[in-house]
Short mmCIF file of N, CA and C in Angstrom, two decimals:
data_model
loop_
_atom_site.label_atom_id
_atom_site.label_comp_id
_atom_site.label_asym_id
_atom_site.label_seq_id
_atom_site.Cartn_x
_atom_site.Cartn_y
_atom_site.Cartn_z
N MET J 312 79.90 58.95 -27.87
CA MET J 312 79.16 58.85 -26.51
C MET J 312 79.09 59.75 -25.24
N ARG J 313 80.35 60.14 -25.39
CA ARG J 313 80.77 61.72 -24.71
C ARG J 313 79.75 62.71 -25.19
N LYS J 314 79.64 63.01 -26.43
CA LYS J 314 78.63 64.08 -26.50
C LYS J 314 77.23 63.40 -25.85
N ILE J 315 76.89 62.42 -26.31
CA ILE J 315 75.52 62.15 -25.11
C ILE J 315 75.69 62.42 -24.33
N LEU J 316 76.69 61.64 -23.29
CA LEU J 316 76.70 61.78 -21.96
C LEU J 316 76.50 63.50 -21.64
N ILE J 317 77.26 64.12 -22.55
CA ILE J 317 77.35 65.58 -21.99
C ILE J 317 75.80 66.05 -22.09
N ALA J 318 75.61 66.27 -23.52
CA ALA J 318 74.23 66.60 -23.59
C ALA J 318 73.07 66.42 -22.32
N VAL J 319 73.13 64.57 -22.47
CA VAL J 319 72.44 64.28 -20.74
C VAL J 319 72.37 65.25 -19.87
N CYS J 320 73.73 64.97 -19.24
CA CYS J 320 73.93 65.94 -18.35
C CYS J 320 74.09 67.10 -18.38
N ALA J 321 73.69 67.69 -19.52
CA ALA J 321 73.48 69.41 -19.76
C ALA J 321 71.81 69.63 -19.71
N VAL J 322 71.39 68.68 -20.19
CA VAL J 322 69.68 68.82 -19.92
C VAL J 322 69.10 68.63 -18.41
N THR J 323 70.22 66.68 -17.42
CA THR J 323 69.76 67.31 -16.36
C THR J 323 69.99 68.38 -15.79
N LEU J 324 71.36 68.80 -15.44
CA LEU J 324 71.00 70.13 -14.74
C LEU J 324 70.39 71.49 -15.29
N LEU J 325 70.25 72.11 -16.47
CA LEU J 325 69.39 72.91 -17.00
C LEU J 325 68.14 73.01 -16.46
N SER J 326 67.40 71.39 -16.64
CA SER J 326 66.28 70.74 -16.11
C SER J 326 66.18 71.67 -14.41
N ALA J 327 66.99 71.19 -13.84
CA ALA J 327 67.07 71.39 -12.84
C ALA J 327 66.84 72.94 -11.77
N ALA J 328 67.89 73.31 -12.88
CA ALA J 328 67.35 75.11 -12.84
C ALA J 328 66.50 75.80 -13.19
N GLY J 329 65.84 74.56 -13.89
CA GLY J 329 64.41 75.72 -14.63
C GLY J 329 64.47 76.34 -16.05
N VAL J 330 65.39 76.02 -16.44
CA VAL J 330 66.23 76.60 -17.95
C VAL J 330 65.01 75.76 -18.86
N THR J 331 64.78 76.32 -19.92
CA THR J 331 63.72 75.92 -20.87
C THR J 331 64.41 76.26 -22.19
N GLY J 332 63.53 74.90 -23.55
CA GLY J 332 63.80 75.77 -24.66
C GLY J 332 65.17 76.02 -25.31
N ALA J 333 64.60 77.82 -26.03
CA ALA J 333 65.60 78.32 -26.46
C ALA J 333 66.71 78.78 -25.36
N SER J 334 66.55 79.21 -24.36
CA SER J 334 67.39 79.72 -23.32
C SER J 334 68.24 78.38 -23.13
N ALA J 335 67.99 77.09 -23.08
CA ALA J 335 68.78 75.66 -22.99
C ALA J 335 69.43 75.38 -24.07
N GLN J 336 69.07 75.77 -25.31
CA GLN J 336 70.29 76.23 -26.65
C GLN J 336 71.24 76.84 -26.68
N SER J 337 70.44 78.05 -26.01
CA SER J 337 71.65 79.29 -26.43
C SER J 337 72.98 79.08 -25.53
N MET J 338 72.22 78.67 -24.19
CA MET J 338 73.83 77.83 -23.18
C MET J 338 74.52 76.58 -23.63
N THR J 339 73.52 75.87 -23.85
CA THR J 339 74.17 74.59 -24.34
C THR J 339 74.84 74.90 -25.85
N GLY J 340 74.26 75.75 -26.70
CA GLY J 340 74.86 75.14 -27.86
C GLY J 340 74.10 74.15 -28.83
N HIS J 341 73.18 73.53 -28.19
CA HIS J 341 72.62 71.83 -28.79
C HIS J 341 71.25 72.60 -29.00
N ASP J 342 70.47 72.07 -29.90
CA ASP J 342 69.08 72.00 -30.36
C ASP J 342 69.08 71.14 -29.54
N MET J 343 68.15 71.78 -28.48
CA MET J 343 67.40 70.74 -27.46
C MET J 343 65.63 70.42 -27.35
N LYS J 344 65.25 70.55 -28.96
CA LYS J 344 63.69 70.38 -29.56
C LYS J 344 64.05 69.08 -29.31
N GLY J 345 62.35 68.38 -28.93
CA GLY J 345 61.93 67.25 -28.29
C GLY J 345 62.84 66.92 -27.34
N MET J 346 63.05 67.56 -26.29
CA MET J 346 64.12 67.35 -25.31
C MET J 346 63.19 67.72 -24.02
N ASP J 347 62.28 66.70 -23.21
CA ASP J 347 61.29 67.28 -22.10
C ASP J 347 62.42 67.85 -21.28
N MET J 348 62.67 69.31 -21.07
CA MET J 348 63.04 69.99 -20.17
C MET J 348 62.17 70.39 -18.88
N SER J 349 61.10 69.69 -18.55
CA SER J 349 59.98 69.58 -17.32
C SER J 349 60.46 68.74 -16.35
N LYS J 350 61.41 68.76 -15.52
CA LYS J 350 61.59 67.74 -14.78
C LYS J 350 60.91 67.81 -13.60
N SER J 351 59.82 67.94 -13.18
CA SER J 351 59.37 68.32 -12.25
C SER J 351 58.01 67.44 -11.60
N ASP J 352 57.84 66.44 -12.38
CA ASP J 352 57.10 65.37 -12.73
C ASP J 352 57.72 64.12 -11.82
N MET J 353 57.31 63.43 -11.73
CA MET J 353 57.55 61.93 -10.89
C MET J 353 58.54 61.48 -11.91
N ASN J 354 57.96 61.34 -13.30
CA ASN J 354 58.58 60.85 -14.16
C ASN J 354 59.96 61.66 -14.79
N GLY J 355 59.69 62.85 -14.67
CA GLY J 355 60.99 63.46 -15.18
C GLY J 355 61.95 63.29 -13.94
N HIS J 356 61.34 63.43 -12.57
CA HIS J 356 62.41 62.81 -11.44
C HIS J 356 63.59 60.85 -11.68
N ALA J 357 61.92 60.24 -12.03
CA ALA J 357 62.86 59.02 -12.34
C ALA J 357 63.54 59.36 -13.32
N GLN J 358 63.66 59.92 -14.50
CA GLN J 358 64.59 59.50 -15.45
C GLN J 358 66.18 60.10 -14.68
N MET J 359 65.72 61.41 -14.22
CA MET J 359 66.83 61.92 -13.57
C MET J 359 67.66 60.98 -12.46
N GLY J 360 67.21 60.31 -12.30
CA GLY J 360 67.59 58.32 -10.90
C GLY J 360 68.27 57.50 -12.40
N ARG J 361 67.49 57.59 -13.10
CA ARG J 361 67.88 56.61 -14.61
C ARG J 361 69.07 57.00 -14.67
N ASP J 362 69.75 58.56 -15.41
CA ASP J 362 70.74 58.83 -15.89
C ASP J 362 71.74 58.95 -14.74
N ALA J 363 71.83 59.70 -13.59
CA ALA J 363 72.93 58.99 -12.59
C ALA J 363 72.76 57.71 -12.21
N LEU J 364 72.34 56.83 -12.62
CA LEU J 364 72.32 55.19 -12.27
C LEU J 364 73.34 54.76 -13.56
N LYS J 365 72.96 55.38 -14.58
CA LYS J 365 73.45 55.07 -16.01
C LYS J 365 75.28 55.50 -15.89
N MET J 366 74.94 56.69 -15.13
CA MET J 366 76.69 57.85 -14.73
C MET J 366 77.28 56.34 -14.13
N ASP J 367 76.63 56.45 -12.83
CA ASP J 367 77.35 55.48 -11.76
C ASP J 367 77.91 54.41 -12.20
N GLU J 368 76.92 53.35 -13.56
CA GLU J 368 77.40 52.25 -14.15
C GLU J 368 78.89 52.70 -14.65
N MET J 369 78.83 53.76 -15.75
CA MET J 369 79.93 53.75 -16.26
C MET J 369 81.08 53.80 -15.83
N ARG J 370 81.19 54.88 -14.88
CA ARG J 370 82.16 55.15 -13.71
C ARG J 370 83.26 54.13 -13.02
N MET J 371 82.12 52.92 -12.82
CA MET J 371 82.32 51.85 -12.50
C MET J 371 83.01 51.29 -13.21
N SER J 372 82.73 51.43 -14.08
CA SER J 372 83.31 50.16 -15.48
C SER J 372 84.40 50.75 -16.13
N LYS J 373 84.90 51.80 -15.55
CA LYS J 373 85.97 52.47 -16.20
C LYS J 373 86.74 52.20 -15.03
N ALA J 374 86.50 52.29 -13.98
CA ALA J 374 87.42 52.55 -13.01
C ALA J 374 88.06 50.77 -12.79
N MET J 375 86.76 49.67 -12.88
CA MET J 375 87.18 48.60 -13.18
C MET J 375 88.51 48.39 -14.24
N MET J 376 88.09 48.73 -15.36
CA MET J 376 88.97 48.38 -16.78
C MET J 376 90.19 49.06 -16.40
N ALA J 377 90.34 50.15 -16.06
CA ALA J 377 91.84 51.12 -15.31
C ALA J 377 92.58 50.02 -14.57
N ALA J 378 91.89 49.54 -13.38
CA ALA J 378 92.89 48.84 -12.32
C ALA J 378 93.89 48.38 -12.85
N LYS J 379 94.79 48.31 -12.05
CA LYS J 379 96.19 47.96 -12.46
C LYS J 379 97.16 46.91 -11.33
N ALA J 380 97.59 45.95 -11.66
CA ALA J 380 98.42 45.36 -10.30
C ALA J 380 99.26 44.26 -11.27
N SER J 381 100.70 43.98 -11.00
CA SER J 381 101.16 43.00 -11.51
C SER J 381 101.12 41.24 -10.46
N ASP J 382 100.73 41.66 -9.15
CA ASP J 382 99.68 40.72 -8.45
C ASP J 382 98.61 40.16 -9.16
N PHE J 383 98.26 38.95 -9.22
CA PHE J 383 96.96 38.79 -9.63
C PHE J 383 95.71 38.91 -8.46
N ASP J 384 96.36 38.51 -7.29
CA ASP J 384 95.21 38.90 -5.88
C ASP J 384 95.32 39.84 -5.76
N VAL J 385 95.77 40.70 -6.16
CA VAL J 385 95.80 42.65 -5.49
C VAL J 385 94.91 43.08 -7.10
N LEU J 386 95.05 42.57 -8.07
CA LEU J 386 94.44 42.95 -8.86
C LEU J 386 92.97 42.85 -9.38
N TRP J 387 92.59 41.87 -8.89
CA TRP J 387 91.45 41.59 -8.29
C TRP J 387 90.58 42.02 -7.34
N ALA J 388 91.64 42.19 -5.98
CA ALA J 388 91.21 43.19 -5.18
C ALA J 388 90.78 44.59 -5.58
N ARG J 389 91.65 45.22 -6.50
CA ARG J 389 91.31 46.68 -6.73
C ARG J 389 90.52 46.40 -7.50
N LYS J 390 89.86 45.66 -8.85
CA LYS J 390 88.90 45.36 -8.87
C LYS J 390 87.54 45.79 -8.33
N MET J 391 87.73 44.42 -7.27
CA MET J 391 86.58 44.89 -6.54
C MET J 391 86.02 46.00 -5.84
N ILE J 392 87.35 46.71 -5.52
CA ILE J 392 87.08 47.95 -5.19
C ILE J 392 86.27 48.74 -5.69
N ALA J 393 86.50 48.92 -7.31
CA ALA J 393 85.50 49.43 -7.74
C ALA J 393 84.36 49.05 -8.03
N HIS J 394 84.19 47.75 -8.13
CA HIS J 394 82.58 47.27 -8.00
C HIS J 394 81.88 47.18 -6.78
N HIS J 395 82.84 47.99 -5.51
CA HIS J 395 81.71 47.36 -4.67
C HIS J 395 81.26 49.09 -5.21
N GLN J 396 82.14 50.03 -4.60
CA GLN J 396 82.17 51.60 -5.04
C GLN J 396 81.34 51.87 -5.86
N GLY J 397 81.01 51.40 -7.15
CA GLY J 397 79.96 51.25 -7.90
C GLY J 397 78.60 50.94 -7.47
N ALA J 398 78.62 49.80 -6.41
CA ALA J 398 77.52 49.62 -6.04
C ALA J 398 77.13 50.70 -4.70
N ILE J 399 77.95 51.15 -4.45
CA ILE J 399 77.43 52.35 -3.07
C ILE J 399 77.52 53.72 -3.91
N ASP J 400 77.70 53.94 -4.80
CA ASP J 400 77.52 54.78 -6.21
C ASP J 400 76.02 54.65 -6.65
N MET J 401 75.25 53.73 -7.34
CA MET J 401 74.41 53.57 -7.26
C MET J 401 73.02 53.43 -6.37
N SER J 402 73.57 52.82 -5.36
CA SER J 402 72.80 52.74 -4.04
C SER J 402 72.51 54.55 -3.20
N GLN J 403 73.76 54.93 -3.25
CA GLN J 403 73.14 56.70 -3.31
C GLN J 403 72.10 57.25 -4.20
N SER J 404 71.98 57.19 -5.54
CA SER J 404 71.76 57.18 -6.33
C SER J 404 69.85 57.21 -6.21
N LEU J 405 69.99 55.95 -5.57
CA LEU J 405 68.55 55.28 -5.70
C LEU J 405 68.03 56.34 -4.28
N LEU J 406 68.95 56.36 -3.01
CA LEU J 406 68.34 57.06 -2.10
C LEU J 406 67.98 58.46 -2.38
N LYS J 407 68.91 59.05 -3.19
CA LYS J 407 68.41 60.59 -4.12
C LYS J 407 67.37 60.56 -5.02
N HIS J 408 67.08 59.63 -5.45
CA HIS J 408 65.57 59.59 -6.58
C HIS J 408 65.08 58.68 -6.78
N GLY J 409 64.95 57.48 -5.25
CA GLY J 409 64.07 56.86 -5.57
C GLY J 409 62.67 56.89 -4.60
N GLY J 410 62.04 56.05 -5.07
CA GLY J 410 60.50 56.60 -3.58
C GLY J 410 60.10 55.63 -3.28
N ASP J 411 60.39 54.16 -3.26
CA ASP J 411 59.96 53.36 -2.17
C ASP J 411 60.59 52.77 -1.37
N ALA J 412 59.90 52.68 -0.24
CA ALA J 412 60.74 52.94 1.12
C ALA J 412 61.67 51.16 0.99
N ASP J 413 60.95 50.61 0.60
CA ASP J 413 61.53 49.03 0.73
C ASP J 413 63.25 49.13 -0.10
N ALA J 414 62.61 49.54 -1.20
CA ALA J 414 64.21 50.08 -2.31
C ALA J 414 65.03 50.95 -1.33
N LYS J 415 64.54 52.32 -0.78
CA LYS J 415 65.88 52.97 -0.15
C LYS J 415 66.32 51.88 1.20
N ARG J 416 65.41 51.43 1.81
CA ARG J 416 66.08 50.73 2.99
C ARG J 416 67.78 49.12 1.48
N LEU J 417 66.84 48.84 1.44
CA LEU J 417 67.75 48.05 0.18
C LEU J 417 68.49 48.30 0.01
N ALA J 418 69.02 49.84 -0.40
CA ALA J 418 69.68 50.38 -1.03
C ALA J 418 70.79 51.56 0.00
N GLN J 419 70.19 51.39 1.61
CA GLN J 419 70.88 51.71 2.38
C GLN J 419 71.80 50.22 3.22
N MET J 420 70.85 48.71 3.44
CA MET J 420 71.75 47.77 3.48
C MET J 420 73.19 47.86 2.52
N THR J 421 72.43 47.79 0.90
CA THR J 421 74.28 47.98 -0.06
C THR J 421 74.85 48.64 0.15
N ILE J 422 74.63 49.80 1.02
CA ILE J 422 75.81 50.60 1.02
C ILE J 422 76.53 50.65 2.60
N ASP J 423 76.23 49.77 2.91
CA ASP J 423 76.80 49.56 4.96
C ASP J 423 77.39 48.42 3.93
N GLU J 424 76.66 46.93 3.46
CA GLU J 424 77.53 45.87 3.24
C GLU J 424 78.93 46.27 2.46
N ASN J 425 78.62 47.03 1.12
CA ASN J 425 79.39 47.49 0.11
C ASN J 425 80.68 48.39 1.09
N THR J 426 80.85 49.23 1.87
CA THR J 426 81.28 49.62 2.24
C THR J 426 82.19 49.08 3.48
N LYS J 427 82.05 48.34 3.45
CA LYS J 427 82.69 47.19 4.28
C LYS J 427 83.40 46.32 3.66
N ALA J 428 82.94 45.68 2.89
CA ALA J 428 83.63 44.83 1.89
C ALA J 428 84.86 45.43 1.22
N LYS J 429 84.39 46.71 1.06
CA LYS J 429 85.56 47.40 0.53
C LYS J 429 86.53 47.74 1.26
N ALA J 430 86.76 48.00 2.98
CA ALA J 430 87.50 48.62 3.55
C ALA J 430 88.53 46.97 3.57
N ASP J 431 87.45 45.62 3.48
CA ASP J 431 88.29 44.65 3.84
C ASP J 431 88.97 44.43 2.63
N LEU J 432 88.62 45.03 1.85
CA LEU J 432 89.41 44.78 0.31
C LEU J 432 90.99 45.70 0.17
N GLU J 433 90.90 46.73 1.02
CA GLU J 433 92.02 47.69 1.02
C GLU J 433 92.80 47.81 2.06
N ALA J 434 92.38 47.08 3.07
CA ALA J 434 93.18 46.49 4.16
C ALA J 434 93.83 45.09 3.54
N PHE J 435 93.65 44.25 2.55
CA PHE J 435 94.03 43.65 2.01
C PHE J 435 95.23 43.98 0.94
N ILE J 436 95.18 44.97 0.49
CA ILE J 436 95.93 45.48 -0.71
C ILE J 436 96.90 45.86 0.58
N ARG J 437 96.84 46.54 1.31
CA ARG J 437 97.71 47.20 2.13
C ARG J 437 99.10 46.10 2.94
N LYS J 438 97.84 44.94 2.96
CA LYS J 438 98.74 43.62 4.19
C LYS J 438 99.63 42.72 2.55
N HIS J 439 99.26 42.69 1.21
CA HIS J 439 100.20 42.26 0.20
C HIS J 439 100.74 43.26 -0.60
N GLY J 440 101.06 44.25 0.13
CA GLY J 440 101.94 45.53 -0.45
C GLY J 440 101.69 45.98 -1.98
N GLY J 441 100.32 46.04 -1.82
CA GLY J 441 99.82 46.45 -3.10
C GLY J 441 99.39 47.99 -3.21
#
């Protein structure tokens, strides 16, 4: 899974830099045959957005699973902070890669709401000695 993620990141970064074909293979050490390195069209931009969203989701899941606390209430709050940060990150990816004005409005609303919820949870943890 890690090799796949690294390859996806490499393709995305190389595409953004305009690197193609044999040049990409020599830079990454991976055969890039069959991988679309032209991300200039809307479909390519959408794929970059999907890749970013997947990375946001994996980072959120990892943070939620890594949360630790001896007190159940504090543990819940820590996992929820990771959940809200994931929502913020995914919404920022939509703002960067999305094209629909309504979706962008909803993403910004999601960022605002989850930023406040995250701050409330952080205050809860401070108050409860976490």
